Amino acid sequence: MAAAALTREGGEDAFRRLFRFYRQRDASDLRGVVDFSAPGGQVFRSQLSISSVSDQDAYRAGLQPVSQWKAYGLSGYPGFIFIPNPFLPGCQRHWVKQCLKLYPEKPNVCNLDLHMAPEKTTDLWGQSKEQLRRKGSSKWEPRSLLEKLRWVTLGYHYNWDTKKYSANHHTPFPSDLAFLSEQVAAACGFRGFQAQAGILNYYHFDSSLGIHVDESELDHSRPLLSFSFGQSSIFLLGGLKREEAPTAMFMHSGDIMVMSGFSRLLYHAVPRVLPNPEGTPLPSCLDQALSSDLPVGSVIEHSSDEDWQVCAKYLQSSRINMTVRQVLAEGQKFPEESGTNGKGQAPSEDSFHENSKAKRHKPNRV
């Protein structure tokens, strides 16, 4: 197996070699990729804190009762938890719609703000929905603004120049995503988790995310949460140094990853987005309708058929990932800074979110 041979080599930047291997469009050797739908080998069952989340709160977040979740760990990666799709039928649709329709709205920040006038980026959904709804299969059709979206930041907005967060570049964090994150964190043993910053990544089949470590948060004792929707991907989880070869794993729609403890500061990357392995345009879990009987206080909202048609068309060639993190410990404040304007200016979209024509392998954030 080619991937296994590359893994055994180790040495200088072994991570990059595996990244390149899985990035190749004709890479056919995926037998070494961990699939949590059929766990075995280095995969083991992980215990959850079932009593930390009531069934009612799980339902309110659009999740199955924690007692019904399956959670897995990986040998050699303490603090890493993988939860295959724990969402209730139809509830993934809410998060997809939020990521496409609501979260890109101002005052949140996105990559399009870097080269477009503010008035041009105020309603990406409204400017894109008809174009997306009519979209065919031709690669030559012009892309809608939503299809040009690469990232959105929430809460404390990351400053790509200084690689820091700051107190004066902050907007309200979405309450529904905060509630979801708090329930998942509590189920994994992190009660009191505060969702303070988020990065949403929008991938297409030619996209990848470079090798990086998430270390800019001031509190590393709290986990990094990752939620995936739409098409599948290969995720690489490495070590504390790039010389350590990473482990490759599949991420499918609805899957959740939690990086905590030792695994909180490991190198990781997404070299490749893959078509839904079921062979259908969308994963079957996204075909499921939302129950009409939502619990009192649910953060999940019904999507109209018209809105879901737009979302479904987008997801036929795309994947959305939400990452949520706590920046500050309880009572902690940002250090005083001088000489910075705190505006959180970001690099060009290609240096953050790579595609087939962009420079590759730059360190970025998941």
mmCIF file of N, CA and C in Angstrom, residues 20-134:
data_model
loop_
_atom_site.group_PDB
_atom_site.id
_atom_site.type_symbol
_atom_site.label_atom_id
_atom_site.label_comp_id
_atom_site.label_asym_id
_atom_site.label_seq_id
_atom_site.Cartn_x
_atom_site.Cartn_y
_atom_site.Cartn_z
ATOM 1 N N ARG A 20 0.119 15.286 0.197
ATOM 2 C CA ARG A 20 0.215 15.255 -1.273
ATOM 3 C C ARG A 20 -0.370 13.967 -1.831
ATOM 4 N N PHE A 21 -0.126 12.876 -1.142
ATOM 5 C CA PHE A 21 -0.642 11.588 -1.622
ATOM 6 C C PHE A 21 -2.161 11.620 -1.707
ATOM 7 N N TYR A 22 -2.810 12.053 -0.640
ATOM 8 C CA TYR A 22 -4.276 12.053 -0.628
ATOM 9 C C TYR A 22 -4.864 13.201 -1.440
ATOM 10 N N ARG A 23 -4.063 14.220 -1.695
ATOM 11 C CA ARG A 23 -4.526 15.351 -2.500
ATOM 12 C C ARG A 23 -4.661 14.969 -3.976
ATOM 13 N N GLN A 24 -3.881 14.000 -4.432
ATOM 14 C CA GLN A 24 -3.880 13.622 -5.847
ATOM 15 C C GLN A 24 -5.275 13.217 -6.306
ATOM 16 N N ARG A 25 -5.659 13.734 -7.434
ATOM 17 C CA ARG A 25 -7.006 13.460 -7.945
ATOM 18 C C ARG A 25 -7.183 12.001 -8.337
ATOM 19 N N ASP A 26 -6.083 11.336 -8.689
ATOM 20 C CA ASP A 26 -6.203 9.942 -9.112
ATOM 21 C C ASP A 26 -5.776 8.962 -8.014
ATOM 22 N N ALA A 27 -5.648 9.477 -6.794
ATOM 23 C CA ALA A 27 -5.257 8.598 -5.690
ATOM 24 C C ALA A 27 -6.331 7.528 -5.489
ATOM 25 N N SER A 28 -5.959 6.289 -5.656
ATOM 26 C CA SER A 28 -6.936 5.196 -5.572
ATOM 27 C C SER A 28 -6.766 4.349 -4.316
ATOM 28 N N ASP A 29 -5.680 4.562 -3.601
ATOM 29 C CA ASP A 29 -5.411 3.743 -2.428
ATOM 30 C C ASP A 29 -5.964 4.430 -1.190
ATOM 31 N N LEU A 30 -7.211 4.137 -0.869
ATOM 32 C CA LEU A 30 -7.841 4.705 0.320
ATOM 33 C C LEU A 30 -8.063 3.635 1.383
ATOM 34 N N ARG A 31 -7.446 2.471 1.213
ATOM 35 C CA ARG A 31 -7.659 1.381 2.171
ATOM 36 C C ARG A 31 -7.086 1.696 3.536
ATOM 37 N N GLY A 32 -6.113 2.608 3.596
ATOM 38 C CA GLY A 32 -5.516 2.950 4.883
ATOM 39 C C GLY A 32 -6.247 4.053 5.622
ATOM 40 N N VAL A 33 -7.349 4.539 5.058
ATOM 41 C CA VAL A 33 -8.099 5.627 5.697
ATOM 42 C C VAL A 33 -9.050 5.033 6.733
ATOM 43 N N VAL A 34 -8.992 5.525 7.952
ATOM 44 C CA VAL A 34 -9.856 5.035 9.034
ATOM 45 C C VAL A 34 -11.302 5.408 8.721
ATOM 46 N N ASP A 35 -12.188 4.439 8.812
ATOM 47 C CA ASP A 35 -13.617 4.660 8.589
ATOM 48 C C ASP A 35 -14.349 4.314 9.880
ATOM 49 N N PHE A 36 -14.883 5.320 10.544
ATOM 50 C CA PHE A 36 -15.514 5.091 11.843
ATOM 51 C C PHE A 36 -16.880 4.424 11.729
ATOM 52 N N SER A 37 -17.376 4.242 10.504
ATOM 53 C CA SER A 37 -18.607 3.471 10.347
ATOM 54 C C SER A 37 -18.316 1.976 10.429
ATOM 55 N N ALA A 38 -17.041 1.613 10.318
ATOM 56 C CA ALA A 38 -16.620 0.218 10.473
ATOM 57 C C ALA A 38 -15.346 0.195 11.304
ATOM 58 N N PRO A 39 -15.441 0.560 12.583
ATOM 59 C CA PRO A 39 -14.245 0.719 13.411
ATOM 60 C C PRO A 39 -13.501 -0.585 13.644
ATOM 61 N N GLY A 40 -12.213 -0.449 13.846
ATOM 62 C CA GLY A 40 -11.356 -1.599 14.111
ATOM 63 C C GLY A 40 -9.921 -1.119 14.170
ATOM 64 N N GLY A 41 -8.987 -2.002 14.397
ATOM 65 C CA GLY A 41 -7.586 -1.618 14.435
ATOM 66 C C GLY A 41 -7.292 -0.672 15.573
ATOM 67 N N GLN A 42 -6.827 0.524 15.244
ATOM 68 C CA GLN A 42 -6.452 1.478 16.282
ATOM 69 C C GLN A 42 -7.650 2.227 16.861
ATOM 70 N N VAL A 43 -8.854 1.923 16.390
ATOM 71 C CA VAL A 43 -10.061 2.598 16.857
ATOM 72 C C VAL A 43 -10.645 1.857 18.054
ATOM 73 N N PHE A 44 -11.049 2.604 19.076
ATOM 74 C CA PHE A 44 -11.683 1.984 20.247
ATOM 75 C C PHE A 44 -12.876 2.823 20.681
ATOM 76 N N ARG A 45 -13.811 2.190 21.398
ATOM 77 C CA ARG A 45 -14.984 2.909 21.885
ATOM 78 C C ARG A 45 -14.566 3.875 22.991
ATOM 79 N N SER A 46 -15.138 5.059 22.948
ATOM 80 C CA SER A 46 -14.838 6.090 23.928
ATOM 81 C C SER A 46 -16.071 6.337 24.792
ATOM 82 N N GLN A 47 -15.855 6.562 26.078
ATOM 83 C CA GLN A 47 -16.967 6.789 26.996
ATOM 84 C C GLN A 47 -17.407 8.255 26.977
ATOM 85 N N LEU A 48 -18.715 8.474 27.026
ATOM 86 C CA LEU A 48 -19.268 9.816 27.076
ATOM 87 C C LEU A 48 -19.881 10.079 28.449
ATOM 88 N N SER A 49 -20.069 11.342 28.772
ATOM 89 C CA SER A 49 -20.677 11.735 30.038
ATOM 90 C C SER A 49 -22.182 11.861 29.832
ATOM 91 N N ILE A 50 -22.865 10.729 29.870
ATOM 92 C CA ILE A 50 -24.282 10.678 29.504
ATOM 93 C C ILE A 50 -25.138 11.546 30.428
ATOM 94 N N SER A 51 -24.794 11.587 31.694
ATOM 95 C CA SER A 51 -25.615 12.323 32.660
ATOM 96 C C SER A 51 -25.447 13.839 32.547
ATOM 97 N N SER A 52 -24.451 14.293 31.773
ATOM 98 C CA SER A 52 -24.189 15.731 31.686
ATOM 99 C C SER A 52 -25.144 16.465 30.756
ATOM 100 N N VAL A 53 -25.863 15.719 29.914
ATOM 101 C CA VAL A 53 -26.786 16.341 28.963
ATOM 102 C C VAL A 53 -28.132 15.637 29.062
ATOM 103 N N SER A 54 -29.143 16.366 29.425
ATOM 104 C CA SER A 54 -30.475 15.765 29.509
ATOM 105 C C SER A 54 -30.984 15.440 28.106
ATOM 106 N N ASP A 55 -31.859 14.458 28.015
ATOM 107 C CA ASP A 55 -32.445 14.127 26.716
ATOM 108 C C ASP A 55 -33.161 15.336 26.129
ATOM 109 N N GLN A 56 -33.804 16.130 26.989
ATOM 110 C CA GLN A 56 -34.517 17.309 26.517
ATOM 111 C C GLN A 56 -33.570 18.323 25.883
ATOM 112 N N ASP A 57 -32.412 18.561 26.512
ATOM 113 C CA ASP A 57 -31.447 19.505 25.945
ATOM 114 C C ASP A 57 -30.841 18.959 24.653
ATOM 115 N N ALA A 58 -30.615 17.649 24.598
ATOM 116 C CA ALA A 58 -30.132 17.055 23.355
ATOM 117 C C ALA A 58 -31.150 17.267 22.242
ATOM 118 N N TYR A 59 -32.427 16.999 22.533
ATOM 119 C CA TYR A 59 -33.480 17.210 21.539
ATOM 120 C C TYR A 59 -33.528 18.670 21.097
ATOM 121 N N ARG A 60 -33.395 19.583 22.055
ATOM 122 C CA ARG A 60 -33.447 21.019 21.727
ATOM 123 C C ARG A 60 -32.321 21.406 20.767
ATOM 124 N N ALA A 61 -31.194 20.714 20.856
ATOM 125 C CA ALA A 61 -30.058 20.986 19.968
ATOM 126 C C ALA A 61 -30.134 20.195 18.668
ATOM 127 N N GLY A 62 -31.194 19.371 18.515
ATOM 128 C CA GLY A 62 -31.326 18.569 17.306
ATOM 129 C C GLY A 62 -30.509 17.297 17.325
ATOM 130 N N LEU A 63 -30.191 16.820 18.539
ATOM 131 C CA LEU A 63 -29.344 15.643 18.699
ATOM 132 C C LEU A 63 -30.118 14.483 19.313
ATOM 133 N N GLN A 64 -29.685 13.273 19.021
ATOM 134 C CA GLN A 64 -30.216 12.097 19.696
ATOM 135 C C GLN A 64 -29.809 12.147 21.171
ATOM 136 N N PRO A 65 -30.506 11.425 22.050
ATOM 137 C CA PRO A 65 -30.030 11.323 23.434
ATOM 138 C C PRO A 65 -28.593 10.814 23.459
ATOM 139 N N VAL A 66 -27.776 11.357 24.338
ATOM 140 C CA VAL A 66 -26.356 11.001 24.356
ATOM 141 C C VAL A 66 -26.164 9.501 24.563
ATOM 142 N N SER A 67 -27.106 8.847 25.256
ATOM 143 C CA SER A 67 -26.997 7.404 25.483
ATOM 144 C C SER A 67 -27.032 6.620 24.170
ATOM 145 N N GLN A 68 -27.518 7.237 23.095
ATOM 146 C CA GLN A 68 -27.597 6.562 21.802
ATOM 147 C C GLN A 68 -26.427 6.902 20.873
ATOM 148 N N TRP A 69 -25.575 7.833 21.295
ATOM 149 C CA TRP A 69 -24.424 8.176 20.463
ATOM 150 C C TRP A 69 -23.383 7.050 20.506
ATOM 151 N N LYS A 70 -22.610 6.963 19.465
ATOM 152 C CA LYS A 70 -21.405 6.149 19.477
ATOM 153 C C LYS A 70 -20.222 7.100 19.422
ATOM 154 N N ALA A 71 -19.235 6.863 20.240
ATOM 155 C CA ALA A 71 -18.057 7.720 20.269
ATOM 156 C C ALA A 71 -16.814 6.842 20.231
ATOM 157 N N TYR A 72 -15.798 7.311 19.515
ATOM 158 C CA TYR A 72 -14.581 6.520 19.327
ATOM 159 C C TYR A 72 -13.345 7.371 19.590
ATOM 160 N N GLY A 73 -12.300 6.696 20.019
ATOM 161 C CA GLY A 73 -10.988 7.304 20.147
ATOM 162 C C GLY A 73 -10.011 6.600 19.230
ATOM 163 N N LEU A 74 -8.792 7.148 19.133
ATOM 164 C CA LEU A 74 -7.732 6.569 18.315
ATOM 165 C C LEU A 74 -6.511 6.324 19.179
ATOM 166 N N SER A 75 -5.962 5.124 19.092
ATOM 167 C CA SER A 75 -4.744 4.826 19.842
ATOM 168 C C SER A 75 -3.642 5.807 19.445
ATOM 169 N N GLY A 76 -2.978 6.368 20.439
ATOM 170 C CA GLY A 76 -1.905 7.319 20.184
ATOM 171 C C GLY A 76 -2.370 8.762 20.131
ATOM 172 N N TYR A 77 -3.691 8.977 20.257
ATOM 173 C CA TYR A 77 -4.230 10.333 20.194
ATOM 174 C C TYR A 77 -5.155 10.604 21.391
ATOM 175 N N PRO A 78 -4.600 10.653 22.587
ATOM 176 C CA PRO A 78 -5.456 10.905 23.753
ATOM 177 C C PRO A 78 -6.150 12.258 23.635
ATOM 178 N N GLY A 79 -7.432 12.286 23.983
ATOM 179 C CA GLY A 79 -8.204 13.515 23.900
ATOM 180 C C GLY A 79 -8.935 13.703 22.591
ATOM 181 N N PHE A 80 -8.706 12.808 21.622
ATOM 182 C CA PHE A 80 -9.424 12.883 20.351
ATOM 183 C C PHE A 80 -10.683 12.019 20.432
ATOM 184 N N ILE A 81 -11.821 12.604 20.092
ATOM 185 C CA ILE A 81 -13.097 11.885 20.128
ATOM 186 C C ILE A 81 -13.805 12.074 18.797
ATOM 187 N N PHE A 82 -14.266 10.987 18.228
ATOM 188 C CA PHE A 82 -14.995 11.021 16.953
ATOM 189 C C PHE A 82 -16.405 10.486 17.199
ATOM 190 N N ILE A 83 -17.405 11.285 16.837
ATOM 191 C CA ILE A 83 -18.809 10.914 17.049
ATOM 192 C C ILE A 83 -19.499 10.842 15.688
ATOM 193 N N PRO A 84 -19.728 9.650 15.153
ATOM 194 C CA PRO A 84 -20.455 9.545 13.884
ATOM 195 C C PRO A 84 -21.879 10.079 14.034
ATOM 196 N N ASN A 85 -22.295 10.846 13.079
ATOM 197 C CA ASN A 85 -23.596 11.513 12.997
ATOM 198 C C ASN A 85 -24.581 11.224 14.140
ATOM 199 N N PRO A 86 -24.625 12.103 15.162
ATOM 200 C CA PRO A 86 -25.586 11.926 16.261
ATOM 201 C C PRO A 86 -26.851 12.780 16.088
ATOM 202 N N PHE A 87 -27.016 13.392 14.905
ATOM 203 C CA PHE A 87 -28.132 14.319 14.718
ATOM 204 C C PHE A 87 -29.445 13.574 14.487
ATOM 205 N N LEU A 88 -30.523 14.157 14.970
ATOM 206 C CA LEU A 88 -31.858 13.637 14.710
ATOM 207 C C LEU A 88 -32.209 13.847 13.242
ATOM 208 N N PRO A 89 -33.104 13.016 12.687
ATOM 209 C CA PRO A 89 -33.478 13.144 11.276
ATOM 210 C C PRO A 89 -33.909 14.577 10.942
ATOM 211 N N GLY A 90 -33.358 15.100 9.853
ATOM 212 C CA GLY A 90 -33.732 16.414 9.363
ATOM 213 C C GLY A 90 -33.014 17.573 10.002
ATOM 214 N N CYS A 91 -32.331 17.360 11.134
ATOM 215 C CA CYS A 91 -31.753 18.485 11.866
ATOM 216 C C CYS A 91 -30.456 19.016 11.248
ATOM 217 N N GLN A 92 -29.757 18.187 10.466
ATOM 218 C CA GLN A 92 -28.582 18.715 9.782
ATOM 219 C C GLN A 92 -28.959 19.856 8.844
ATOM 220 N N ARG A 93 -30.165 19.796 8.313
ATOM 221 C CA ARG A 93 -30.597 20.818 7.356
ATOM 222 C C ARG A 93 -30.578 22.213 7.985
ATOM 223 N N HIS A 94 -30.911 22.286 9.267
ATOM 224 C CA HIS A 94 -30.912 23.585 9.940
ATOM 225 C C HIS A 94 -29.524 24.211 9.894
ATOM 226 N N TRP A 95 -28.499 23.423 10.216
ATOM 227 C CA TRP A 95 -27.144 23.979 10.293
ATOM 228 C C TRP A 95 -26.618 24.344 8.918
ATOM 229 N N VAL A 96 -26.978 23.556 7.909
ATOM 230 C CA VAL A 96 -26.585 23.896 6.539
ATOM 231 C C VAL A 96 -27.202 25.234 6.141
ATOM 232 N N LYS A 97 -28.493 25.392 6.407
ATOM 233 C CA LYS A 97 -29.161 26.651 6.054
ATOM 234 C C LYS A 97 -28.545 27.825 6.810
ATOM 235 N N GLN A 98 -28.248 27.649 8.085
ATOM 236 C CA GLN A 98 -27.637 28.735 8.855
ATOM 237 C C GLN A 98 -26.293 29.136 8.256
ATOM 238 N N CYS A 99 -25.507 28.141 7.841
ATOM 239 C CA CYS A 99 -24.176 28.420 7.293
ATOM 240 C C CYS A 99 -24.239 29.110 5.935
ATOM 241 N N LEU A 100 -25.319 28.905 5.208
ATOM 242 C CA LEU A 100 -25.441 29.508 3.884
ATOM 243 C C LEU A 100 -26.277 30.786 3.888
ATOM 244 N N LYS A 101 -27.285 30.851 4.732
ATOM 245 C CA LYS A 101 -28.231 31.967 4.682
ATOM 246 C C LYS A 101 -28.007 33.001 5.782
ATOM 247 N N LEU A 102 -27.781 32.557 7.021
ATOM 248 C CA LEU A 102 -27.725 33.488 8.150
ATOM 249 C C LEU A 102 -26.311 33.866 8.587
ATOM 250 N N TYR A 103 -25.451 32.884 8.841
ATOM 251 C CA TYR A 103 -24.140 33.172 9.417
ATOM 252 C C TYR A 103 -23.243 34.050 8.533
ATOM 253 N N PRO A 104 -23.354 34.006 7.192
ATOM 254 C CA PRO A 104 -22.509 34.898 6.382
ATOM 255 C C PRO A 104 -22.942 36.365 6.440
ATOM 256 N N GLU A 105 -24.093 36.653 7.053
ATOM 257 C CA GLU A 105 -24.571 38.027 7.101
ATOM 258 C C GLU A 105 -23.711 38.884 8.026
ATOM 259 N N LYS A 106 -23.707 40.201 7.758
ATOM 260 C CA LYS A 106 -23.015 41.126 8.632
ATOM 261 C C LYS A 106 -23.734 41.147 9.999
ATOM 262 N N PRO A 107 -23.002 41.320 11.115
ATOM 263 C CA PRO A 107 -21.627 41.818 11.180
ATOM 264 C C PRO A 107 -20.550 40.740 11.114
ATOM 265 N N ASN A 108 -20.901 39.497 10.793
ATOM 266 C CA ASN A 108 -19.870 38.473 10.677
ATOM 267 C C ASN A 108 -18.959 38.779 9.488
ATOM 268 N N VAL A 109 -17.794 38.148 9.475
ATOM 269 C CA VAL A 109 -16.755 38.464 8.489
ATOM 270 C C VAL A 109 -16.553 37.271 7.567
ATOM 271 N N CYS A 110 -16.362 37.532 6.270
ATOM 272 C CA CYS A 110 -16.101 36.443 5.317
ATOM 273 C C CYS A 110 -15.004 36.845 4.343
ATOM 274 N N ASN A 111 -14.507 35.871 3.580
ATOM 275 C CA ASN A 111 -13.407 36.131 2.655
ATOM 276 C C ASN A 111 -13.775 37.139 1.562
ATOM 277 N N LEU A 112 -15.064 37.208 1.203
ATOM 278 C CA LEU A 112 -15.471 38.121 0.146
ATOM 279 C C LEU A 112 -15.320 39.580 0.560
ATOM 280 N N ASP A 113 -15.279 39.842 1.872
ATOM 281 C CA ASP A 113 -15.104 41.214 2.350
ATOM 282 C C ASP A 113 -13.747 41.788 1.949
ATOM 283 N N LEU A 114 -12.806 40.920 1.617
ATOM 284 C CA LEU A 114 -11.447 41.374 1.323
ATOM 285 C C LEU A 114 -11.355 42.117 0.001
ATOM 286 N N HIS A 115 -12.246 41.798 -0.942
ATOM 287 C CA HIS A 115 -12.118 42.397 -2.272
ATOM 288 C C HIS A 115 -13.447 42.847 -2.867
ATOM 289 N N MET A 116 -14.471 42.983 -2.012
ATOM 290 C CA MET A 116 -15.762 43.467 -2.477
ATOM 291 C C MET A 116 -16.250 44.582 -1.557
ATOM 292 N N ALA A 117 -16.973 45.531 -2.108
ATOM 293 C CA ALA A 117 -17.537 46.615 -1.309
ATOM 294 C C ALA A 117 -18.563 46.053 -0.334
ATOM 295 N N PRO A 118 -18.705 46.654 0.850
ATOM 296 C CA PRO A 118 -19.633 46.131 1.867
ATOM 297 C C PRO A 118 -21.051 45.916 1.353
ATOM 298 N N GLU A 119 -21.535 46.818 0.521
ATOM 299 C CA GLU A 119 -22.917 46.674 0.041
ATOM 300 C C GLU A 119 -23.080 45.463 -0.883
ATOM 301 N N LYS A 120 -21.984 44.966 -1.411
ATOM 302 C CA LYS A 120 -22.045 43.805 -2.307
ATOM 303 C C LYS A 120 -22.106 42.483 -1.541
ATOM 304 N N THR A 121 -21.776 42.500 -0.258
ATOM 305 C CA THR A 121 -21.719 41.255 0.520
ATOM 306 C C THR A 121 -22.766 41.228 1.636
ATOM 307 N N THR A 122 -23.785 42.068 1.544
ATOM 308 C CA THR A 122 -24.769 42.132 2.623
ATOM 309 C C THR A 122 -25.833 41.043 2.523
ATOM 310 N N ASP A 123 -26.060 40.490 1.345
ATOM 311 C CA ASP A 123 -27.098 39.470 1.190
ATOM 312 C C ASP A 123 -26.639 38.425 0.180
ATOM 313 N N LEU A 124 -25.670 37.616 0.576
ATOM 314 C CA LEU A 124 -25.127 36.610 -0.328
ATOM 315 C C LEU A 124 -26.197 35.604 -0.745
ATOM 316 N N TRP A 125 -27.059 35.242 0.207
ATOM 317 C CA TRP A 125 -28.129 34.287 -0.076
ATOM 318 C C TRP A 125 -29.082 34.850 -1.134
ATOM 319 N N GLY A 126 -29.543 36.053 -0.919
ATOM 320 C CA GLY A 126 -30.488 36.657 -1.850
ATOM 321 C C GLY A 126 -29.911 36.824 -3.244
ATOM 322 N N GLN A 127 -28.612 37.119 -3.316
ATOM 323 C CA GLN A 127 -27.966 37.315 -4.615
ATOM 324 C C GLN A 127 -27.644 35.994 -5.311
ATOM 325 N N SER A 128 -27.691 34.884 -4.587
ATOM 326 C CA SER A 128 -27.216 33.604 -5.135
ATOM 327 C C SER A 128 -28.298 32.564 -5.337
ATOM 328 N N LYS A 129 -29.426 32.671 -4.628
ATOM 329 C CA LYS A 129 -30.362 31.551 -4.557
ATOM 330 C C LYS A 129 -30.953 31.169 -5.908
ATOM 331 N N GLU A 130 -31.323 32.129 -6.732
ATOM 332 C CA GLU A 130 -31.906 31.777 -8.029
ATOM 333 C C GLU A 130 -30.865 31.163 -8.942
ATOM 334 N N GLN A 131 -29.664 31.704 -8.922
ATOM 335 C CA GLN A 131 -28.583 31.168 -9.745
ATOM 336 C C GLN A 131 -28.248 29.741 -9.327
ATOM 337 N N LEU A 132 -28.232 29.484 -8.029
ATOM 338 C CA LEU A 132 -27.957 28.134 -7.537
ATOM 339 C C LEU A 132 -29.086 27.178 -7.896
ATOM 340 N N ARG A 133 -30.317 27.638 -7.747
ATOM 341 C CA ARG A 133 -31.472 26.783 -8.016
ATOM 342 C C ARG A 133 -31.489 26.322 -9.480
ATOM 343 N N ARG A 134 -31.041 27.192 -10.380
ATOM 344 C CA ARG A 134 -31.054 26.869 -11.816
ATOM 345 C C ARG A 134 -29.775 26.179 -12.273
#
